[in-house]
PDB file of C-alpha atoms in Angstrom:
ATOM      1  CA  MET A   1       0.052  -0.143   0.018  1.00  0.00           C
ATOM      2  CA  THR A   2       1.244   3.462  -0.861  1.00  0.00           C
ATOM      3  CA  GLU A   3       2.597   5.353   2.150  1.00  0.00           C
ATOM      4  CA  ILE A   4       1.821   8.857   3.133  1.00  0.00           C
ATOM      5  CA  ARG A   5       3.707  11.304   5.082  1.00  0.00           C
ATOM      6  CA  THR A   6       3.621  14.882   6.392  1.00  0.00           C
ATOM      7  CA  GLU A   7       5.902  17.722   5.502  1.00  0.00           C
ATOM      8  CA  THR A   8       6.079  21.298   6.908  1.00  0.00           C
ATOM      9  CA  VAL A   9       6.671  24.413   4.739  1.00  0.00           C
ATOM     10  CA  PRO A  10       7.501  27.700   5.981  1.00  0.00           C
ATOM     11  CA  LEU A  11       5.258  30.606   4.612  1.00  0.00           C
ATOM     12  CA  VAL A  12       6.115  34.249   4.277  1.00  0.00           C
ATOM     13  CA  ASP A  13       3.540  35.364   7.044  1.00  0.00           C
ATOM     14  CA  GLY A  14       5.762  33.476   9.475  1.00  0.00           C
ATOM     15  CA  SER A  15       3.414  30.469   9.836  1.00  0.00           C
ATOM     16  CA  SER A  16       4.182  26.902   8.579  1.00  0.00           C
ATOM     17  CA  LEU A  17       1.756  24.893   6.338  1.00  0.00           C
ATOM     18  CA  ARG A  18       1.629  21.149   6.902  1.00  0.00           C
ATOM     19  CA  LEU A  19       1.292  19.129   3.756  1.00  0.00           C
ATOM     20  CA  THR A  20       0.076  15.281   3.844  1.00  0.00           C
ATOM     21  CA  VAL A  21       1.599  13.853   0.753  1.00  0.00           C
ATOM     22  CA  ALA A  22       1.933  10.368  -1.250  1.00  0.00           C
ATOM     23  CA  GLU A  23       3.991   9.457  -3.947  1.00  0.00           C
ATOM     24  CA  PRO A  24       3.079   6.638  -6.417  1.00  0.00           C
ATOM     25  CA  ASP A  25       5.241   3.374  -6.313  1.00  0.00           C
ATOM     26  CA  GLY A  26       5.718   3.663 -10.147  1.00  0.00           C
ATOM     27  CA  PRO A  27       5.845   6.319 -12.867  1.00  0.00           C
ATOM     28  CA  VAL A  28       4.171   9.668 -11.804  1.00  0.00           C
ATOM     29  CA  ARG A  29       1.352  10.726 -14.208  1.00  0.00           C
ATOM     30  CA  GLY A  30       0.713  14.173 -12.752  1.00  0.00           C
ATOM     31  CA  GLY A  31      -0.074  15.956  -9.492  1.00  0.00           C
ATOM     32  CA  ILE A  32      -3.408  16.411  -7.368  1.00  0.00           C
ATOM     33  CA  VAL A  33      -4.111  18.693  -4.613  1.00  0.00           C
ATOM     34  CA  VAL A  34      -6.629  17.303  -2.191  1.00  0.00           C
ATOM     35  CA  LEU A  35      -8.645  19.737  -0.268  1.00  0.00           C
ATOM     36  CA  HIS A  36     -10.029  18.524   3.173  1.00  0.00           C
ATOM     37  CA  GLU A  37     -13.404  18.407   4.478  1.00  0.00           C
ATOM     38  CA  ALA A  38     -14.896  20.956   7.300  1.00  0.00           C
ATOM     39  CA  ARG A  39     -13.312  18.240  10.034  1.00  0.00           C
ATOM     40  CA  GLY A  40      -9.839  18.950   8.684  1.00  0.00           C
ATOM     41  CA  VAL A  41      -7.562  16.143   7.583  1.00  0.00           C
ATOM     42  CA  THR A  42      -9.220  13.153   8.503  1.00  0.00           C
ATOM     43  CA  ASP A  43      -8.651   9.558   7.769  1.00  0.00           C
ATOM     44  CA  ALA A  44     -11.027   9.772   4.956  1.00  0.00           C
ATOM     45  CA  VAL A  45      -8.977  12.543   3.538  1.00  0.00           C
ATOM     46  CA  ARG A  46      -5.677  10.526   3.975  1.00  0.00           C
ATOM     47  CA  GLY A  47      -7.321   7.627   2.299  1.00  0.00           C
ATOM     48  CA  LEU A  48      -8.258   9.788  -0.644  1.00  0.00           C
ATOM     49  CA  VAL A  49      -4.669  11.037  -0.892  1.00  0.00           C
ATOM     50  CA  GLN A  50      -3.446   7.459  -0.694  1.00  0.00           C
ATOM     51  CA  GLY A  51      -5.847   6.218  -3.335  1.00  0.00           C
ATOM     52  CA  LEU A  52      -4.952   8.811  -5.826  1.00  0.00           C
ATOM     53  CA  ALA A  53      -1.246   8.103  -5.325  1.00  0.00           C
ATOM     54  CA  GLY A  54      -2.090   4.475  -5.823  1.00  0.00           C
ATOM     55  CA  ASP A  55      -3.417   5.404  -9.210  1.00  0.00           C
ATOM     56  CA  GLY A  56      -0.195   6.907 -10.191  1.00  0.00           C
ATOM     57  CA  TRP A  57      -0.789  10.679  -9.022  1.00  0.00           C
ATOM     58  CA  LEU A  58       1.567  12.441  -6.914  1.00  0.00           C
ATOM     59  CA  THR A  59      -0.678  13.851  -4.128  1.00  0.00           C
ATOM     60  CA  VAL A  60      -0.550  16.627  -1.608  1.00  0.00           C
ATOM     61  CA  ALA A  61      -3.102  17.896   0.836  1.00  0.00           C
ATOM     62  CA  PRO A  62      -2.551  21.239   2.441  1.00  0.00           C
ATOM     63  CA  HIS A  63      -3.872  21.615   6.147  1.00  0.00           C
ATOM     64  CA  LEU A  64      -5.978  24.684   5.652  1.00  0.00           C
ATOM     65  CA  TYR A  65      -6.581  25.042   9.502  1.00  0.00           C
ATOM     66  CA  HIS A  66      -2.874  25.232  10.327  1.00  0.00           C
ATOM     67  CA  ARG A  67      -2.963  28.787  11.501  1.00  0.00           C
ATOM     68  CA  ASP A  68      -5.201  27.452  14.240  1.00  0.00           C
ATOM     69  CA  ALA A  69      -3.382  24.338  15.017  1.00  0.00           C
ATOM     70  CA  ALA A  70      -6.654  22.453  14.191  1.00  0.00           C
ATOM     71  CA  ASP A  71      -5.537  19.730  11.547  1.00  0.00           C
ATOM     72  CA  GLU A  72      -8.399  17.383  12.617  1.00  0.00           C
ATOM     73  CA  LEU A  73     -11.784  18.138  14.314  1.00  0.00           C
ATOM     74  CA  ASP A  74     -13.278  14.587  14.399  1.00  0.00           C
ATOM     75  CA  GLY A  75     -15.485  14.328  17.560  1.00  0.00           C
ATOM     76  CA  ALA A  76     -15.905  18.130  17.621  1.00  0.00           C
ATOM     77  CA  ALA A  77     -19.516  19.704  17.937  1.00  0.00           C
ATOM     78  CA  ASP A  78     -21.128  20.790  14.744  1.00  0.00           C
ATOM     79  CA  ASP A  79     -20.956  24.515  15.988  1.00  0.00           C
ATOM     80  CA  GLU A  80     -17.297  24.206  16.821  1.00  0.00           C
ATOM     81  CA  VAL A  81     -16.493  22.967  13.318  1.00  0.00           C
ATOM     82  CA  GLN A  82     -18.593  25.888  11.606  1.00  0.00           C
ATOM     83  CA  GLN A  83     -16.610  28.409  13.859  1.00  0.00           C
ATOM     84  CA  GLN A  84     -13.595  26.900  12.457  1.00  0.00           C
ATOM     85  CA  VAL A  85     -14.709  26.946   8.833  1.00  0.00           C
ATOM     86  CA  ASP A  86     -15.984  30.614   9.402  1.00  0.00           C
ATOM     87  CA  ARG A  87     -12.370  31.739  10.397  1.00  0.00           C
ATOM     88  CA  LEU A  88     -11.126  30.835   6.835  1.00  0.00           C
ATOM     89  CA  GLU A  89     -10.028  33.626   4.920  1.00  0.00           C
ATOM     90  CA  GLY A  90     -10.274  33.554   1.042  1.00  0.00           C
ATOM     91  CA  GLU A  91      -6.611  34.979   0.514  1.00  0.00           C
ATOM     92  CA  GLN A  92      -5.310  32.565   2.977  1.00  0.00           C
ATOM     93  CA  ILE A  93      -6.850  29.651   1.299  1.00  0.00           C
ATOM     94  CA  MET A  94      -5.556  30.609  -2.112  1.00  0.00           C
ATOM     95  CA  ALA A  95      -2.065  31.212  -0.660  1.00  0.00           C
ATOM     96  CA  ASP A  96      -2.149  27.611   0.886  1.00  0.00           C
ATOM     97  CA  THR A  97      -3.442  25.886  -2.136  1.00  0.00           C
ATOM     98  CA  ASP A  98      -0.787  27.830  -4.163  1.00  0.00           C
ATOM     99  CA  THR A  99       1.863  26.295  -1.772  1.00  0.00           C
ATOM    100  CA  ALA A 100       0.640  23.014  -2.520  1.00  0.00           C
ATOM    101  CA  PHE A 101       0.685  23.614  -6.270  1.00  0.00           C
ATOM    102  CA  GLY A 102       4.160  25.026  -5.888  1.00  0.00           C
ATOM    103  CA  TRP A 103       5.252  21.836  -4.030  1.00  0.00           C
ATOM    104  CA  LEU A 104       4.188  19.991  -7.089  1.00  0.00           C
ATOM    105  CA  ALA A 105       6.122  22.186  -9.380  1.00  0.00           C
ATOM    106  CA  GLU A 106       9.112  21.659  -7.350  1.00  0.00           C
ATOM    107  CA  HIS A 107       8.460  17.710  -8.277  1.00  0.00           C
ATOM    108  CA  ASP A 108       8.440  18.653 -11.941  1.00  0.00           C
ATOM    109  CA  ILE A 109       4.623  18.581 -12.360  1.00  0.00           C
ATOM    110  CA  THR A 110       3.656  21.270 -14.990  1.00  0.00           C
ATOM    111  CA  ALA A 111       0.260  23.224 -14.474  1.00  0.00           C
ATOM    112  CA  ASP A 112      -1.539  21.142 -17.239  1.00  0.00           C
ATOM    113  CA  ARG A 113      -0.973  18.091 -15.335  1.00  0.00           C
ATOM    114  CA  MET A 114      -2.151  19.465 -11.932  1.00  0.00           C
ATOM    115  CA  GLY A 115      -5.491  18.834 -10.632  1.00  0.00           C
ATOM    116  CA  VAL A 116      -7.565  19.604  -7.606  1.00  0.00           C
ATOM    117  CA  ILE A 117     -10.351  17.811  -5.727  1.00  0.00           C
ATOM    118  CA  GLY A 118     -12.190  18.188  -2.522  1.00  0.00           C
ATOM    119  CA  PHE A 119     -14.973  16.643  -0.580  1.00  0.00           C
ATOM    120  CA  ASP A 120     -17.580  18.900   1.439  1.00  0.00           C
ATOM    121  CA  LEU A 121     -15.978  22.220   2.428  1.00  0.00           C
ATOM    122  CA  GLY A 122     -12.906  21.122   0.342  1.00  0.00           C
ATOM    123  CA  GLY A 123     -15.063  20.530  -2.660  1.00  0.00           C
ATOM    124  CA  SER A 124     -16.209  24.163  -2.354  1.00  0.00           C
ATOM    125  CA  VAL A 125     -12.660  25.365  -2.241  1.00  0.00           C
ATOM    126  CA  ALA A 126     -11.722  23.183  -5.116  1.00  0.00           C
ATOM    127  CA  LEU A 127     -14.111  24.823  -7.393  1.00  0.00           C
ATOM    128  CA  VAL A 128     -13.168  28.414  -6.287  1.00  0.00           C
ATOM    129  CA  VAL A 129      -9.478  27.471  -6.988  1.00  0.00           C
ATOM    130  CA  ALA A 130     -10.280  26.039 -10.416  1.00  0.00           C
ATOM    131  CA  ALA A 131     -12.051  29.530 -11.183  1.00  0.00           C
ATOM    132  CA  ASN A 132      -8.869  31.486 -10.066  1.00  0.00           C
ATOM    133  CA  ARG A 133      -5.905  29.272 -11.115  1.00  0.00           C
ATOM    134  CA  ARG A 134      -4.897  27.721 -14.490  1.00  0.00           C
ATOM    135  CA  LEU A 135      -4.911  23.938 -13.968  1.00  0.00           C
ATOM    136  CA  GLY A 136      -5.555  20.777 -15.825  1.00  0.00           C
ATOM    137  CA  ALA A 137      -8.835  19.675 -14.212  1.00  0.00           C
ATOM    138  CA  ALA A 138     -10.939  19.829 -10.909  1.00  0.00           C
ATOM    139  CA  VAL A 139     -13.391  17.631  -9.124  1.00  0.00           C
ATOM    140  CA  THR A 140     -15.867  18.634  -6.429  1.00  0.00           C
ATOM    141  CA  VAL A 141     -17.625  15.978  -4.260  1.00  0.00           C
ATOM    142  CA  ALA A 142     -20.621  17.174  -2.453  1.00  0.00           C
ATOM    143  CA  GLY A 143     -19.261  20.656  -2.240  1.00  0.00           C
ATOM    144  CA  GLU A 144     -21.102  23.012   0.285  1.00  0.00           C
ATOM    145  CA  GLY A 145     -22.306  26.391  -0.347  1.00  0.00           C
ATOM    146  CA  ILE A 146     -23.854  26.113  -3.670  1.00  0.00           C
ATOM    147  CA  ALA A 147     -26.305  29.002  -3.318  1.00  0.00           C
ATOM    148  CA  ASP A 148     -24.929  30.521  -0.193  1.00  0.00           C
ATOM    149  CA  ALA A 149     -21.315  30.596   0.696  1.00  0.00           C
ATOM    150  CA  ALA A 150     -19.983  27.919   3.064  1.00  0.00           C
ATOM    151  CA  SER A 151     -17.756  30.531   4.587  1.00  0.00           C
ATOM    152  CA  THR A 152     -17.718  34.257   4.821  1.00  0.00           C
ATOM    153  CA  GLY A 153     -14.197  33.920   3.179  1.00  0.00           C
ATOM    154  CA  LEU A 154     -15.511  32.234   0.184  1.00  0.00           C
ATOM    155  CA  PRO A 155     -18.092  32.979  -2.882  1.00  0.00           C
ATOM    156  CA  SER A 156     -21.044  30.734  -3.327  1.00  0.00           C
ATOM    157  CA  LEU A 157     -20.422  28.068  -5.952  1.00  0.00           C
ATOM    158  CA  ILE A 158     -22.999  29.369  -8.186  1.00  0.00           C
ATOM    159  CA  GLU A 159     -21.031  32.761  -8.140  1.00  0.00           C
ATOM    160  CA  ALA A 160     -17.662  31.301  -8.861  1.00  0.00           C
ATOM    161  CA  ALA A 161     -18.699  28.542 -11.449  1.00  0.00           C
ATOM    162  CA  PRO A 162     -18.890  30.853 -14.554  1.00  0.00           C
ATOM    163  CA  GLY A 163     -15.109  31.661 -14.012  1.00  0.00           C
ATOM    164  CA  LEU A 164     -13.944  28.105 -14.242  1.00  0.00           C
ATOM    165  CA  THR A 165     -10.646  27.960 -16.168  1.00  0.00           C
ATOM    166  CA  CYS A 166     -10.275  24.074 -16.247  1.00  0.00           C
ATOM    167  CA  PRO A 167     -12.652  21.066 -16.995  1.00  0.00           C
ATOM    168  CA  TRP A 168     -14.744  20.627 -13.718  1.00  0.00           C
ATOM    169  CA  LEU A 169     -16.816  17.642 -12.481  1.00  0.00           C
ATOM    170  CA  GLY A 170     -19.302  18.088  -9.632  1.00  0.00           C
ATOM    171  CA  ILE A 171     -20.497  14.920  -7.688  1.00  0.00           C
ATOM    172  CA  TYR A 172     -23.635  15.118  -5.653  1.00  0.00           C
ATOM    173  CA  GLY A 173     -26.393  13.071  -4.012  1.00  0.00           C
ATOM    174  CA  GLU A 174     -30.157  13.797  -3.859  1.00  0.00           C
ATOM    175  CA  THR A 175     -31.694  15.217  -0.836  1.00  0.00           C
ATOM    176  CA  ALA A 176     -33.404  12.986   1.948  1.00  0.00           C
ATOM    177  CA  ASP A 177     -36.738  13.446   0.244  1.00  0.00           C
ATOM    178  CA  GLY A 178     -35.258  11.865  -2.956  1.00  0.00           C
ATOM    179  CA  GLU A 179     -34.963  15.266  -4.860  1.00  0.00           C
ATOM    180  CA  PRO A 180     -31.968  16.820  -6.141  1.00  0.00           C
ATOM    181  CA  ASP A 181     -30.982  20.044  -4.450  1.00  0.00           C
ATOM    182  CA  PRO A 182     -32.714  22.772  -6.366  1.00  0.00           C
ATOM    183  CA  GLY A 183     -29.468  24.658  -6.261  1.00  0.00           C
ATOM    184  CA  ILE A 184     -27.733  21.964  -8.249  1.00  0.00           C
ATOM    185  CA  SER A 185     -29.465  22.745 -11.478  1.00  0.00           C
ATOM    186  CA  ARG A 186     -28.635  26.394 -10.967  1.00  0.00           C
ATOM    187  CA  LEU A 187     -24.813  25.214 -10.417  1.00  0.00           C
ATOM    188  CA  ARG A 188     -24.974  23.001 -13.442  1.00  0.00           C
ATOM    189  CA  ASP A 189     -26.134  26.116 -15.502  1.00  0.00           C
ATOM    190  CA  ALA A 190     -23.520  28.362 -13.963  1.00  0.00           C
ATOM    191  CA  ALA A 191     -20.664  25.809 -14.869  1.00  0.00           C
ATOM    192  CA  SER A 192     -21.818  25.340 -18.373  1.00  0.00           C
ATOM    193  CA  SER A 193     -21.462  29.088 -18.961  1.00  0.00           C
ATOM    194  CA  SER A 194     -17.875  28.907 -18.546  1.00  0.00           C
ATOM    195  CA  GLU A 195     -15.576  28.171 -21.397  1.00  0.00           C
ATOM    196  CA  VAL A 196     -14.473  24.686 -20.342  1.00  0.00           C
ATOM    197  CA  ALA A 197     -15.909  21.235 -20.325  1.00  0.00           C
ATOM    198  CA  THR A 198     -18.124  20.625 -17.194  1.00  0.00           C
ATOM    199  CA  ASP A 199     -20.405  17.718 -15.790  1.00  0.00           C
ATOM    200  CA  VAL A 200     -22.520  17.576 -12.979  1.00  0.00           C
ATOM    201  CA  VAL A 201     -23.611  14.050 -11.660  1.00  0.00           C
ATOM    202  CA  VAL A 202     -26.411  13.440  -8.957  1.00  0.00           C
ATOM    203  CA  TYR A 203     -26.683   9.933  -7.394  1.00  0.00           C
ATOM    204  CA  PRO A 204     -30.168   8.792  -6.119  1.00  0.00           C
ATOM    205  CA  HIS A 205     -30.900   8.971  -2.333  1.00  0.00           C
ATOM    206  CA  SER A 206     -30.683   5.580  -0.572  1.00  0.00           C
ATOM    207  CA  GLY A 207     -31.339   6.403   2.902  1.00  0.00           C
ATOM    208  CA  HIS A 208     -27.706   7.713   3.490  1.00  0.00           C
ATOM    209  CA  ARG A 209     -25.107   9.801   1.979  1.00  0.00           C
ATOM    210  CA  PHE A 210     -24.267   8.574  -1.263  1.00  0.00           C
ATOM    211  CA  ASP A 211     -20.684   7.958  -0.624  1.00  0.00           C
ATOM    212  CA  ASP A 212     -21.608   5.467   1.911  1.00  0.00           C
ATOM    213  CA  ASP A 213     -23.447   3.403  -0.697  1.00  0.00           C
ATOM    214  CA  PRO A 214     -20.832   1.141  -2.091  1.00  0.00           C
ATOM    215  CA  ASN A 215     -22.444   1.201  -5.629  1.00  0.00           C
ATOM    216  CA  SER A 216     -22.517   4.983  -5.820  1.00  0.00           C
ATOM    217  CA  ALA A 217     -19.123   5.539  -3.946  1.00  0.00           C
ATOM    218  CA  ALA A 218     -17.303   2.939  -6.579  1.00  0.00           C
ATOM    219  CA  ASP A 219     -18.990   4.716  -9.567  1.00  0.00           C
ATOM    220  CA  ALA A 220     -18.010   8.340  -8.250  1.00  0.00           C
ATOM    221  CA  TRP A 221     -14.516   7.046  -7.511  1.00  0.00           C
ATOM    222  CA  GLN A 222     -14.295   5.745 -11.107  1.00  0.00           C
ATOM    223  CA  ARG A 223     -15.636   8.935 -12.620  1.00  0.00           C
ATOM    224  CA  THR A 224     -13.088  11.050 -10.725  1.00  0.00           C
ATOM    225  CA  LEU A 225     -10.267   8.749 -12.087  1.00  0.00           C
ATOM    226  CA  ASN A 226     -11.636   9.066 -15.457  1.00  0.00           C
ATOM    227  CA  TRP A 227     -11.934  12.606 -15.234  1.00  0.00           C
ATOM    228  CA  PHE A 228      -8.347  13.172 -14.198  1.00  0.00           C
ATOM    229  CA  ASP A 229      -7.249  10.613 -16.764  1.00  0.00           C
ATOM    230  CA  SER A 230      -8.892  12.423 -19.642  1.00  0.00           C
ATOM    231  CA  HIS A 231      -7.899  15.963 -18.723  1.00  0.00           C
ATOM    232  CA  LEU A 232      -4.333  15.707 -17.012  1.00  0.00           C
ATOM    233  CA  ARG A 233      -2.176  14.763 -20.040  1.00  0.00           C
TER     234      ARG A 233
END
């Protein structure tokens, strides 16, 4: 199994950014930045880093809460997690993701072979990054803040989507009543108004989150790998 490790990179503001990274065992196909969920760098995030590296991608996950020394908030109350999310600032997020992309560049990955993916909060950030930086491809999984921003430091996804600069895939699940979030159709339209390839996939509700359903999770994972394989060349 691909090993993961954590590196620390000093930043110009005097803080240090922690990066969870994993390298493929064989040839490197390109590089992918993984943006963590609202609860930080959890086991699920580390598993995603490991899985992408296993598919041949040099993978790096910046710890966006590093200024508050809150790498992981598993077990924290929901209001505590939201307070942490609300402390995120747009400029700091972009600086941290730029550092992660710079780490990939130092490992000889060109911008057209760089991708970004995130789940939950990270999915929102991934779209925002893809609308503000020149990359090869982006994937958002269950990104929050579709119509209303997930954090005061971020735009809503509907606001950001028309500015997408690279192919973007959005993966969502239906709401508990079996209906798609009405904002998703607006997000699909906003993304399609950009000048890049976009796709939004909505999985049927099955009594729990779509990523907890083995069939939906497997299909979403394969779509993600196919998206990066198709666009990071």
